[in-house]
Coordinates of C-alpha atoms and ligand atoms in Angstrom, one line a residue:
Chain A
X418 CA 0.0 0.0 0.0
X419 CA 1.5 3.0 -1.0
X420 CA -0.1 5.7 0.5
X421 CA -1.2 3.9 3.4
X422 CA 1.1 3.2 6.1
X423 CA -0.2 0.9 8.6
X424 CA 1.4 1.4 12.0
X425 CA 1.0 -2.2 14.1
X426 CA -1.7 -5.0 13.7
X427 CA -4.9 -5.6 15.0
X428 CA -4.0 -6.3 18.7
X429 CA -7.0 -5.8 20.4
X430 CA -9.1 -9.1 19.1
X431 CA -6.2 -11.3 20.0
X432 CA -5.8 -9.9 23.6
X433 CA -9.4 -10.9 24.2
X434 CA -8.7 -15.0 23.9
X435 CA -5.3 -15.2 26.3
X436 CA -6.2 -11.7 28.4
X437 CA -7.8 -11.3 31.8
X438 CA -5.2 -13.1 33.7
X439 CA -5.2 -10.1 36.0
X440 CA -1.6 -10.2 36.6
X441 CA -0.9 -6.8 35.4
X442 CA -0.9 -3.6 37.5
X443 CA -3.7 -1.4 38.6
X444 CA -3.9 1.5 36.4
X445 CA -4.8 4.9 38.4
X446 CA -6.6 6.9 36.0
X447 CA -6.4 9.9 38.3
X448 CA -4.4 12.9 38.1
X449 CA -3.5 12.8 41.8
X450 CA -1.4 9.8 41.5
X451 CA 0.0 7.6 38.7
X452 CA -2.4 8.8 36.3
X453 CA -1.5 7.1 32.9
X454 CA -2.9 5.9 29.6
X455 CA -3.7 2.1 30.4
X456 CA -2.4 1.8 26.9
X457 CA 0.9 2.2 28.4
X458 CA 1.3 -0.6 30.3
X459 CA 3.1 -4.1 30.3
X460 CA 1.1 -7.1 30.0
X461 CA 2.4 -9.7 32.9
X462 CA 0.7 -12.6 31.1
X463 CA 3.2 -15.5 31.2
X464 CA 1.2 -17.3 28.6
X465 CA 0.7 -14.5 26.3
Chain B
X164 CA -15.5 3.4 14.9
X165 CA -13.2 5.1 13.1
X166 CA -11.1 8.0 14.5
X167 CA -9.1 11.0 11.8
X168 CA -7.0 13.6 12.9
X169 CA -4.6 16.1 11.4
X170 CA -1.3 16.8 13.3
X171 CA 1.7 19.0 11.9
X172 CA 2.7 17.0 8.8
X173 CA 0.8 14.0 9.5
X174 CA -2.9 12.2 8.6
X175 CA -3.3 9.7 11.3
X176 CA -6.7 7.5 11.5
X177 CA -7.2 5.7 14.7
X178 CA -9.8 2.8 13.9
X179 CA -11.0 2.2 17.7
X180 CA -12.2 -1.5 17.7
X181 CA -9.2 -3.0 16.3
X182 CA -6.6 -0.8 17.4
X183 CA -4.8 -0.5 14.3
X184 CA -3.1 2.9 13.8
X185 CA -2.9 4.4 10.2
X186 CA -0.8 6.7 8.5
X187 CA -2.0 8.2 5.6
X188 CA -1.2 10.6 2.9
X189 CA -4.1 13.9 2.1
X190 CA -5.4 12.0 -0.7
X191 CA -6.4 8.6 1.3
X192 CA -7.2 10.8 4.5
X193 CA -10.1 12.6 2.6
X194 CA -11.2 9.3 1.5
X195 CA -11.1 7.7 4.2
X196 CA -13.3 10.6 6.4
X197 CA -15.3 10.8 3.0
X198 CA -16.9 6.9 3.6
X199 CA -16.9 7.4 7.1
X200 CA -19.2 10.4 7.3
X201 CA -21.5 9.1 4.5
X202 CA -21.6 5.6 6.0
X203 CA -20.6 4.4 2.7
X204 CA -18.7 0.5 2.8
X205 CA -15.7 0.6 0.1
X206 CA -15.9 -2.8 -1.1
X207 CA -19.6 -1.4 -2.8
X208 CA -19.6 0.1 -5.9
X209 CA -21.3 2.9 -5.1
X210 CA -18.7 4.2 -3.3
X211 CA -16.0 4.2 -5.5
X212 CA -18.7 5.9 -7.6
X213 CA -19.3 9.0 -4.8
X214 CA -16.1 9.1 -4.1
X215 CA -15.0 9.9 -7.9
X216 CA -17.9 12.2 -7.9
X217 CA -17.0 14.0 -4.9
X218 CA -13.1 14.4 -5.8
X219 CA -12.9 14.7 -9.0
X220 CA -11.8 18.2 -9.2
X221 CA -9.0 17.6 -6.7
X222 CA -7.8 13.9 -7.3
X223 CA -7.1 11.9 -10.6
X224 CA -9.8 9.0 -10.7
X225 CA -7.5 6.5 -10.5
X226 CA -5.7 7.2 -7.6
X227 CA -9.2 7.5 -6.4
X228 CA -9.9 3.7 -7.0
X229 CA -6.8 2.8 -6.0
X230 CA -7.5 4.2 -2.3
X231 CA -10.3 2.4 -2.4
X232 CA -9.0 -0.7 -2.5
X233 CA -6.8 -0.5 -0.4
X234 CA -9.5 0.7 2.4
X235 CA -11.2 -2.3 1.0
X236 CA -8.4 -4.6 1.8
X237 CA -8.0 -2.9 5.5
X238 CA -12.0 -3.5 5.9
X239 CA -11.8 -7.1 5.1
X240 CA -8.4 -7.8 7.4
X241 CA -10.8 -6.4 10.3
X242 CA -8.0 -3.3 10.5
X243 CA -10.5 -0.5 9.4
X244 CA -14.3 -0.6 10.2
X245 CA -13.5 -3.5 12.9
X246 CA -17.1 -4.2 15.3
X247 CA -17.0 -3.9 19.0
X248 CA -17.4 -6.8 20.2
X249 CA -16.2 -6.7 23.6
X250 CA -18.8 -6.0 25.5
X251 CA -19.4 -9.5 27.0
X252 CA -16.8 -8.6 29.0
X253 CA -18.8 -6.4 31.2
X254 CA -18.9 -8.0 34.7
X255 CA -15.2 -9.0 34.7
X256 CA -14.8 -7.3 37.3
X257 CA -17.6 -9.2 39.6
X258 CA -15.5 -11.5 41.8
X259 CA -12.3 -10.3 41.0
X260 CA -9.8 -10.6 44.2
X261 CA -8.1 -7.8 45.6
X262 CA -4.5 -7.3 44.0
X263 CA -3.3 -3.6 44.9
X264 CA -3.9 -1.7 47.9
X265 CA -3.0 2.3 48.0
X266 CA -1.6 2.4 52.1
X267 CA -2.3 5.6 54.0
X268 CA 0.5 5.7 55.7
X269 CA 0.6 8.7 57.0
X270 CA -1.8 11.6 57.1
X271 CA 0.0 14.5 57.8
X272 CA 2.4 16.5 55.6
X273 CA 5.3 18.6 55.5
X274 CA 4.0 20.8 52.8
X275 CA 1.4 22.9 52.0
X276 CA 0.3 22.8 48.3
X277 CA -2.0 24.6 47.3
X278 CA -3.9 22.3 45.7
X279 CA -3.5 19.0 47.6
X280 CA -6.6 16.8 47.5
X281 CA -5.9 15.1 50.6
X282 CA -6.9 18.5 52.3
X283 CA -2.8 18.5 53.1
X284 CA -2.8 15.0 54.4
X285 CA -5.7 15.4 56.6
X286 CA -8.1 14.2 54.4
X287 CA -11.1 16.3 55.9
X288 CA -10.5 14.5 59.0
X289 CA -9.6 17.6 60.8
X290 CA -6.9 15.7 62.2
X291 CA -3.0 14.6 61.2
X292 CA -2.4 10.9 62.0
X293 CA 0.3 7.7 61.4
X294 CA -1.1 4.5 60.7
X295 CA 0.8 2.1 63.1
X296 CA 3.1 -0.4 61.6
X297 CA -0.1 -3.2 63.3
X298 CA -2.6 -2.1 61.6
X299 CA -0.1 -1.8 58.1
X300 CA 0.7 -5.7 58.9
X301 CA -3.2 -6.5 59.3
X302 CA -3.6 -4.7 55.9
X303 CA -0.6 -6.9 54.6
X304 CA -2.4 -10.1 55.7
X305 CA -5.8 -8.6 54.6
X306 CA -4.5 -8.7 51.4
X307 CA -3.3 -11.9 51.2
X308 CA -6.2 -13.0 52.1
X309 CA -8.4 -11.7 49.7
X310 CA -5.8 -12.0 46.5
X311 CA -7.5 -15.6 46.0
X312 CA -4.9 -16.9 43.0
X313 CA -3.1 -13.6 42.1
X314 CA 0.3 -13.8 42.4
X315 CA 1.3 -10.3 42.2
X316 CA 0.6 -8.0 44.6
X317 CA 0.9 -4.4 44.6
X318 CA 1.1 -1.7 47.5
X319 CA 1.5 1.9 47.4
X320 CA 2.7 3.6 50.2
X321 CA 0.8 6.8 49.9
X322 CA 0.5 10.0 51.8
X323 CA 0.0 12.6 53.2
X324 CA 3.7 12.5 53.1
X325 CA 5.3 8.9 53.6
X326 CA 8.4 9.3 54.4
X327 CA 6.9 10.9 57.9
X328 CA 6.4 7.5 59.2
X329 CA 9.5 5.6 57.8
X330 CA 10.3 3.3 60.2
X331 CA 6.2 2.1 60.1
X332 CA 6.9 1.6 56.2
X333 CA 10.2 -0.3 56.7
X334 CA 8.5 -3.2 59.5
X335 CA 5.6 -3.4 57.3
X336 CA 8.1 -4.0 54.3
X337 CA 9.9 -6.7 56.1
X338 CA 6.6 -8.6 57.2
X339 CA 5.3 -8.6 53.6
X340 CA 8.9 -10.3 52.5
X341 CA 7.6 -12.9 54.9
X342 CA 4.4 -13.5 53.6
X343 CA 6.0 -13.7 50.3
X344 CA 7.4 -16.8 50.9
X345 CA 5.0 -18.3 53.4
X346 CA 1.7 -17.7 50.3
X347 CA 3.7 -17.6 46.9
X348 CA 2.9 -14.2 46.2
X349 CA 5.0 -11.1 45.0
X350 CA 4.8 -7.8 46.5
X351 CA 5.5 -5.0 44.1
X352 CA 5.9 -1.8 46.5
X353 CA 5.9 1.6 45.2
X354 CA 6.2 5.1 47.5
X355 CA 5.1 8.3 46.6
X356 CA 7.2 11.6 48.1
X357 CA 7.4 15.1 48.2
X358 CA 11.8 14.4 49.0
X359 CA 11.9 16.5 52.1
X360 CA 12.8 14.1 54.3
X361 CA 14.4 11.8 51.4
X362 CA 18.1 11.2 52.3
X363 CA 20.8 8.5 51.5
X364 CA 19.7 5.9 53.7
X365 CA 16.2 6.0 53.1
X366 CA 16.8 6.0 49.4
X367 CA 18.8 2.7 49.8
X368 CA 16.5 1.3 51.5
X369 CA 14.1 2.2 48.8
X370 CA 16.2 1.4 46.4
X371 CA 16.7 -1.9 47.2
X372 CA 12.9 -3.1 47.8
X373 CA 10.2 -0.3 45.8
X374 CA 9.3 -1.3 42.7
X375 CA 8.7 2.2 41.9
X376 CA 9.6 5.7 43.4
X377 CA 7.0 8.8 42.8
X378 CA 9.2 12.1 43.0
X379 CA 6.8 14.9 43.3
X380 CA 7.8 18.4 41.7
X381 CA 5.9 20.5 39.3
X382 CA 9.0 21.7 36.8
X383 CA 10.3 25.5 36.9
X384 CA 11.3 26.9 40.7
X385 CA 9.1 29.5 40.1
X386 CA 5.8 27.3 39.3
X387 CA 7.1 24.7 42.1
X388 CA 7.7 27.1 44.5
X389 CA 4.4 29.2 44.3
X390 CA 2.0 26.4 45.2
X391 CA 4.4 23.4 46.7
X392 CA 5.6 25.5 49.6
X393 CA 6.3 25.1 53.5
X394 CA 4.1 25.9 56.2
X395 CA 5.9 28.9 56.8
X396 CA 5.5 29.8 52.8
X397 CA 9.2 29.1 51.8
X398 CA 9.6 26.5 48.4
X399 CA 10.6 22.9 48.1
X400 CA 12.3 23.4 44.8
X401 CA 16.1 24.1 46.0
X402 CA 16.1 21.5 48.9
X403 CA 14.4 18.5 46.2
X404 CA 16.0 18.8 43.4
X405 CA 20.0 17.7 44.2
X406 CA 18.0 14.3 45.8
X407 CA 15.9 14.0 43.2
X408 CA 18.7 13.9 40.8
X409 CA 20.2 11.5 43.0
X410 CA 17.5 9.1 43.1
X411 CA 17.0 9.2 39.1
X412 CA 21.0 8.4 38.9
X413 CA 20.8 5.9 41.8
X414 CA 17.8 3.6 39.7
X415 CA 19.7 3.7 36.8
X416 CA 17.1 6.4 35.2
X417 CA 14.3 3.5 35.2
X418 CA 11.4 2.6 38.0
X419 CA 10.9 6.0 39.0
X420 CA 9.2 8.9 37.5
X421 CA 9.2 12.8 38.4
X422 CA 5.5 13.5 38.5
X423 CA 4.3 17.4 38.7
X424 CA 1.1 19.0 38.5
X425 CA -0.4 21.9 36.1
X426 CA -2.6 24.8 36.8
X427 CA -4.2 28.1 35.7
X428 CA -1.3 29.2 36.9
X429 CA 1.6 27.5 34.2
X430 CA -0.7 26.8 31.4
X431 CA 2.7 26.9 29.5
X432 CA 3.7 23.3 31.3
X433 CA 5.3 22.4 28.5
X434 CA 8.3 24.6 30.0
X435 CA 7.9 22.8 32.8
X436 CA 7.9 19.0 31.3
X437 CA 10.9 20.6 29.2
X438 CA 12.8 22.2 32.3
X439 CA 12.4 18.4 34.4
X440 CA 14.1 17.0 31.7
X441 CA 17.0 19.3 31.3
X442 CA 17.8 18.5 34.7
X443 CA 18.7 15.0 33.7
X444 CA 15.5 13.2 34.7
X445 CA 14.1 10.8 31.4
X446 CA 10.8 9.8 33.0
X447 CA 8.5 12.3 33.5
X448 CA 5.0 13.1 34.2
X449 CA 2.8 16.1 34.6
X450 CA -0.6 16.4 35.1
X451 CA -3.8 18.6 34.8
X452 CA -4.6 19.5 38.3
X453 CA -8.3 18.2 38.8
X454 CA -10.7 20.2 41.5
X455 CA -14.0 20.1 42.5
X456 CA -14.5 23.4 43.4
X457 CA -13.6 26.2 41.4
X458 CA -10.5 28.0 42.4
X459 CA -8.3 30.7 41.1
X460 CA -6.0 27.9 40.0
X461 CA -8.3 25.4 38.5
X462 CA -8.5 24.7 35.1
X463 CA -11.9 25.9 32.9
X464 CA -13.0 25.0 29.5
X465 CA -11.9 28.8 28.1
X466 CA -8.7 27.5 28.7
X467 CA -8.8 24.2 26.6
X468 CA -7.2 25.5 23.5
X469 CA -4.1 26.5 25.3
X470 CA -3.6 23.1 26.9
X471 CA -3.9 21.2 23.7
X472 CA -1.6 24.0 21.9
X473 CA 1.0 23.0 24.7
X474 CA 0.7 19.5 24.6
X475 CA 1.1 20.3 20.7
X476 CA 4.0 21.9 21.3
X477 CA 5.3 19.2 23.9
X478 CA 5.0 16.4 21.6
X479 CA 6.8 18.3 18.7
X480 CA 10.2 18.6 21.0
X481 CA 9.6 15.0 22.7
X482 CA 10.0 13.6 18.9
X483 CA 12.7 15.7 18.0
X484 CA 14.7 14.9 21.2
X485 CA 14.0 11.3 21.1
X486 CA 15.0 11.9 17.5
X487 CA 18.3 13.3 18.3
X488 CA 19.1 10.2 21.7
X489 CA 18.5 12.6 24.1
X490 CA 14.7 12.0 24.5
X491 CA 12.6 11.0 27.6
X492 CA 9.4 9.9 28.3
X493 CA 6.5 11.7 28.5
X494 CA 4.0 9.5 30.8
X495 CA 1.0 10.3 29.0
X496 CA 2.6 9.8 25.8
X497 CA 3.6 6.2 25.8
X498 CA 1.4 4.2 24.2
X499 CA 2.4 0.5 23.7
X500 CA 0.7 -0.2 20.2
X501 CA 1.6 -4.2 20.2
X502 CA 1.8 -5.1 23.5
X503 CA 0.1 -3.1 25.7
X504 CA -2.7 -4.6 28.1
X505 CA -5.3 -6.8 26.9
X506 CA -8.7 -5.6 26.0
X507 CA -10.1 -6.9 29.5
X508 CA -7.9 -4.5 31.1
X509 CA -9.0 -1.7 28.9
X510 CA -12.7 -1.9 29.8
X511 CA -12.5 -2.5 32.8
X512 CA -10.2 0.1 34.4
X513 CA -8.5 1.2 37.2
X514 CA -10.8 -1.6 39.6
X515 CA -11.1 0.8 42.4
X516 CA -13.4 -0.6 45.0
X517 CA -12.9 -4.0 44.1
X518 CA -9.3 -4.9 43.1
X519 CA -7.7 -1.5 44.2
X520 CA -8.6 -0.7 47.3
X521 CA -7.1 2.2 49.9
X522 CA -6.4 1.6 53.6
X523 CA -6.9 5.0 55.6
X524 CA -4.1 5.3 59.0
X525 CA -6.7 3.5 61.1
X526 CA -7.8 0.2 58.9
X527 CA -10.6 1.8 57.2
X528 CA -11.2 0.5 53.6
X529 CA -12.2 2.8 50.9
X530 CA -12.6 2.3 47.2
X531 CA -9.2 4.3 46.4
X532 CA -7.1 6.7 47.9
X533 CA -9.5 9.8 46.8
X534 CA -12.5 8.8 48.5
X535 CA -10.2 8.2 52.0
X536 CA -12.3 10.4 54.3
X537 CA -15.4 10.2 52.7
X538 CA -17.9 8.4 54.7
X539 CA -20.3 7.6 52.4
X540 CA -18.2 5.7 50.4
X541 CA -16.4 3.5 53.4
X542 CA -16.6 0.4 52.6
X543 CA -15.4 -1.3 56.1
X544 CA -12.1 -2.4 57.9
X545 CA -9.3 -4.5 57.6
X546 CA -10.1 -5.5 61.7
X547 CA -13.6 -6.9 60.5
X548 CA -13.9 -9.7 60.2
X549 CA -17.2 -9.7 57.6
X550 CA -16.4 -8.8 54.3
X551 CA -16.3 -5.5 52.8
X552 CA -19.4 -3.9 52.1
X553 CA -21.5 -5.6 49.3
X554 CA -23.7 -3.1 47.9
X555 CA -20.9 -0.5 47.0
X556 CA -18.3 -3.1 45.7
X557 CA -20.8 -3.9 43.3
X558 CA -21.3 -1.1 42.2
X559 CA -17.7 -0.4 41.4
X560 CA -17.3 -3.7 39.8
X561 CA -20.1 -2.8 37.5
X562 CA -18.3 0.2 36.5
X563 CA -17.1 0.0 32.7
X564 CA -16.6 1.7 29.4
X565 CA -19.8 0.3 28.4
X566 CA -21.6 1.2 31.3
X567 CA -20.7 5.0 30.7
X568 CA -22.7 7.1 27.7
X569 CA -19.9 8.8 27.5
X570 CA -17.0 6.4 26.8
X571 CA -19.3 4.0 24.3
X572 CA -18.7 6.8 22.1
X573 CA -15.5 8.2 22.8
X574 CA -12.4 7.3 20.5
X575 CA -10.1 7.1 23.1
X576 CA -11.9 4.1 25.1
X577 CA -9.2 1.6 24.7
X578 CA -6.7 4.1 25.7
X579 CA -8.3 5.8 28.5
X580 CA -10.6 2.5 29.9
X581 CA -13.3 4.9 31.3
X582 CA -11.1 8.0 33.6
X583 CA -11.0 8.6 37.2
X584 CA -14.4 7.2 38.9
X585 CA -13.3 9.1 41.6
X586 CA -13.5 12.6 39.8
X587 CA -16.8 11.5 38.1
X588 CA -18.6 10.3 41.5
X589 CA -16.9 13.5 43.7
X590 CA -17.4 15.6 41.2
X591 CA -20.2 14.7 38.9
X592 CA -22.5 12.8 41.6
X593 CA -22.3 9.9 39.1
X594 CA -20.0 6.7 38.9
X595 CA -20.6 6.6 35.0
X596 CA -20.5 10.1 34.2
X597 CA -16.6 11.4 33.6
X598 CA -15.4 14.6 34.1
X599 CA -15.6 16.0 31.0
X600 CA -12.4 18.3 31.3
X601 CA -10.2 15.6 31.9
X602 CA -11.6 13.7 29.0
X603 CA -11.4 16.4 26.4
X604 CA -7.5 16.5 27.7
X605 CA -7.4 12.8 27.7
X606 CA -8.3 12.6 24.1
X607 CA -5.7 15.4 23.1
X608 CA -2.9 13.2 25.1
X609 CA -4.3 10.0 23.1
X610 CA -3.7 11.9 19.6
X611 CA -0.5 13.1 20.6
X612 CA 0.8 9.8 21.4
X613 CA -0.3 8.4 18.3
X614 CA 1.3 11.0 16.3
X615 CA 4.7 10.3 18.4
X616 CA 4.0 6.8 17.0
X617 CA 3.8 7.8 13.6
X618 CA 6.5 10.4 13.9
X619 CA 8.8 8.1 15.2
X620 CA 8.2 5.0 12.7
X621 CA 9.9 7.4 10.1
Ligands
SF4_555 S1 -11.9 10.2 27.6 FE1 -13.7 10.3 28.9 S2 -15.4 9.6 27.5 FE2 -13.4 8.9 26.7 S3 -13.1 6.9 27.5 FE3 -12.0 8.3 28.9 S4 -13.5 8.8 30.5 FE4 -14.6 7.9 28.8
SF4_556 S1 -11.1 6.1 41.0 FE1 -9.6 7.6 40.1 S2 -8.2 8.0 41.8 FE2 -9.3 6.2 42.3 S3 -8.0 4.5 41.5 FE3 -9.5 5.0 40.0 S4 -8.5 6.4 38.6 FE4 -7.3 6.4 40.5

């Protein structure tokens, strides 16, 4: 594609079969603390 | 759901459901937005036929079709156009176990900022007060206890100002390291600090068992010093900073972040983001300073198009500096495109109330750290011995992207998983409703990450 330049691949349907292990870190949302994108974090999923 | 923006020199199209990030040239980008807002599906023919109709003054026909296709080809690979279909995933959050705990270590501080919602460690509890290392080893085994099969386990050691009741956080510390090995389980400990009282032996200790170090300034003396000041109205900025530095150097520049906060008062906080990393520091955050009341340094709508100029203007010399290997990171914008938390995570959010929960100085559970004080939203005690109550964990496990208006539509869902509930119930009266100031920001952060992305994929 020439003038399209795709940037990463559909991630979000795959996450949904091996996600939800819950191992990852809680993700404040609030200014007042740690406040970041949840997009930003490491998935702690061994079997991932 | 399909999300187009324009930044600087780029044509970036988020689509929402798939996560798939596009860059794409003026010609694609107007085609693109042309099918979206007509509702028109690229693989019919009557689109190529609009389209053709609609450009054909500007663009040559077959660059036209070609552009087509290839949307086409993005439709069919589910990367353009995807469907939500996530929202099965709505009471995740039902049973879940408790996994991070926000300690209140102690509530009273050595500053007075300005705009401190702890009510400057007090917490509107008219009163200063240390939890005791007990009731911090209670919360330890509380914990444990209610994990179920979680394996890592986080705690914050949260303020007020920490480091006022050291010694409390080091015996609590060492008991955890015990019940690490007695369940199987992994602490992760993080502490938050204003660096008053930070000095070399502290820091080793921290150093050797926090996951994660909070270092709180707000960037240029000036801005620091005018609302993070001393009882007797004197600045932290001179007496922090040579510790801060320290610290930084002494984690090897990773695990810690400088984290500041941005008024009415320095609506130029990109000097300030700029100015923190000048002084060596390469992980940084600053944030909008959120307030229920309004105040003469709270931010206001009127003041919108400022922000987003400045985070414009932030993420412009981020790139470049990253660009040149002297870059650092900007918290809010890294965005992990491929391997960033599964899509559970990003409905659901940040679990207060059910697997976040905060521990006030004398056991008292409450959803998160904001609502410490408030008594409607006490949700019991680590010394009882009946479970927390049912009613309002409930109803903050039931609390989702899809169970907000707001979010369903927003394009920055999957980035954002649904903001502060805190800010929405303290401020808006209303669990799902967000506060819309932060979103509006939130969604200007979003695109200027993804532009970073793009920027930097050159
Ligand atoms: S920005 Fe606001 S509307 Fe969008 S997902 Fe976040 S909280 Fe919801
Ligand atoms: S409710 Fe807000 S302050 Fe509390 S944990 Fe969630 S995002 Fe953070």
């Amino acid at each position: 594609m020439k003038r399209i330049k795709t940037l990463n691949s559909a991630s979000l349907k795959k996450s949904a079969c091996k996600g939800g292990c819950g191992e990852c870190q809680t993700s404040c949302q609030s200014a007042c603390k740690t406040s970041c994108t949840v997009a930003n974090q490491k998935c702690e999923n061994e079997d991932r | 759901m399909i999300h187009t923006f324009e930044m600087f020199d780029k044509y970036i199209a988020l689509d929402v459901n798939s996560g798939c990030v596009h860059e794409l040239d003026k010609l694609s980008y107007d085609v693109l937005n042309f099918l979206d807002v007509k509702g028109l599906d690229p693989e019919d023919d009557e689109a190529l036929f609009k389209t053709i109709g609609e450009f054909k003054r500007e663009y040559d026909s077959e660059d036209i079709a070609e552009v087509i296709e290839d949307l086409a080809e993005l439709k069919r690979n589910d990367m353009l156009w995807a469907e939500d279909d996530f929202e099965y995933n709505d009471d995740l959050k039902k049973n879940a176990p408790v996994k991070a705990m926000c300690l209140h270590i102690s509530h009273d501080c050595n500053l007075r900022c300005k705009y401190c919602f702890a009510d400057e460690g007090q917490y509107h509890s008219g009163c200063r007060e240390l939890m005791s290392a007990e009731t911090g080893k209670r919360a330890m085994d509380y914990l444990v206890r209610n994990s179920g099969s979680r394996r890592n386990l986080e705690v914050d050691f949260f303020g007020g100002e920490p480091l006022m009741n050291f010694e409390a956080v080091k015996e609590i510390v060492s008991y955890a390291r015990e019940l690490e090995r007695q369940y199987d389980k992994v602490f992760r400990f993080t502490i938050t600090t204003n660096g008053i009282l930070l000095d070399d032996d502290k820091l080793e200790f921290i150093n050797r068992e926090m996951g994660n170090i909070v270092l709180s300034i707000d960037g240029r003396k000036e801005v620091n010093d005018r609302v993070r000041c001393r009882a007797d109205g004197t600045g932290s900025y001179d007496s922090i900073v040579p510790i801060f530095q320290k610290t930084a150097q002494s984690r090897g520049q990773d695990n810690y972040y400088v984290r500041g906060t941005f008024t009415r008062y320095n609506l130029d906080f990109s000097k300030d983001v700029l100015h923190l990393a000048d002084l060596g520091f390469k992980q940084i955050s600053v944030e909008p300073v959120v307030s229920g009341e309004e105040t003469d340094y709270s931010l206001r709508e009127e003041d919108l198009p400022r922000i987003f100029d400045e985070y414009e203007t932030l993420v412009r010399e981020y790139v470049a500096r990253k660009k040149e290997g002297r870059g650092f990171n900007f918290f809010h914008f890294m965005i992990d495109l491929d391997e960033g938390p599964c899509i559970i995570k990003r409905v659901s959010g940040c679990g207060c109330g059910c697997e976040y929960i905060a521990v006030a100085p004398n056991g008292d559970v409450y959803p998160c750290h904001q609502f410490v004080g408030s008594e409607e939203y006490k949700m019991g005690s680590i010394y009882d011995e009946c479970e927390l109550d049912r009613d309002l964990r409930n109803k903050f496990a039931a609390c989702n992207i899809y169970s907000k208006p707001d979010c369903r539509d927003c394009f920055a869902k999957f980035f954002c998983s649904g903001g502060c509930v805190a800010n929405a119930c303290l401020i808006n009266g209303s669990i799902n409703k967000p506060h819309k100031l932060s979103c509006e920001m939130m969604r200007k952060r979003v695109e200027c990450s993804l532009y970073a992305k793009a920027a930097l994929a050159e």
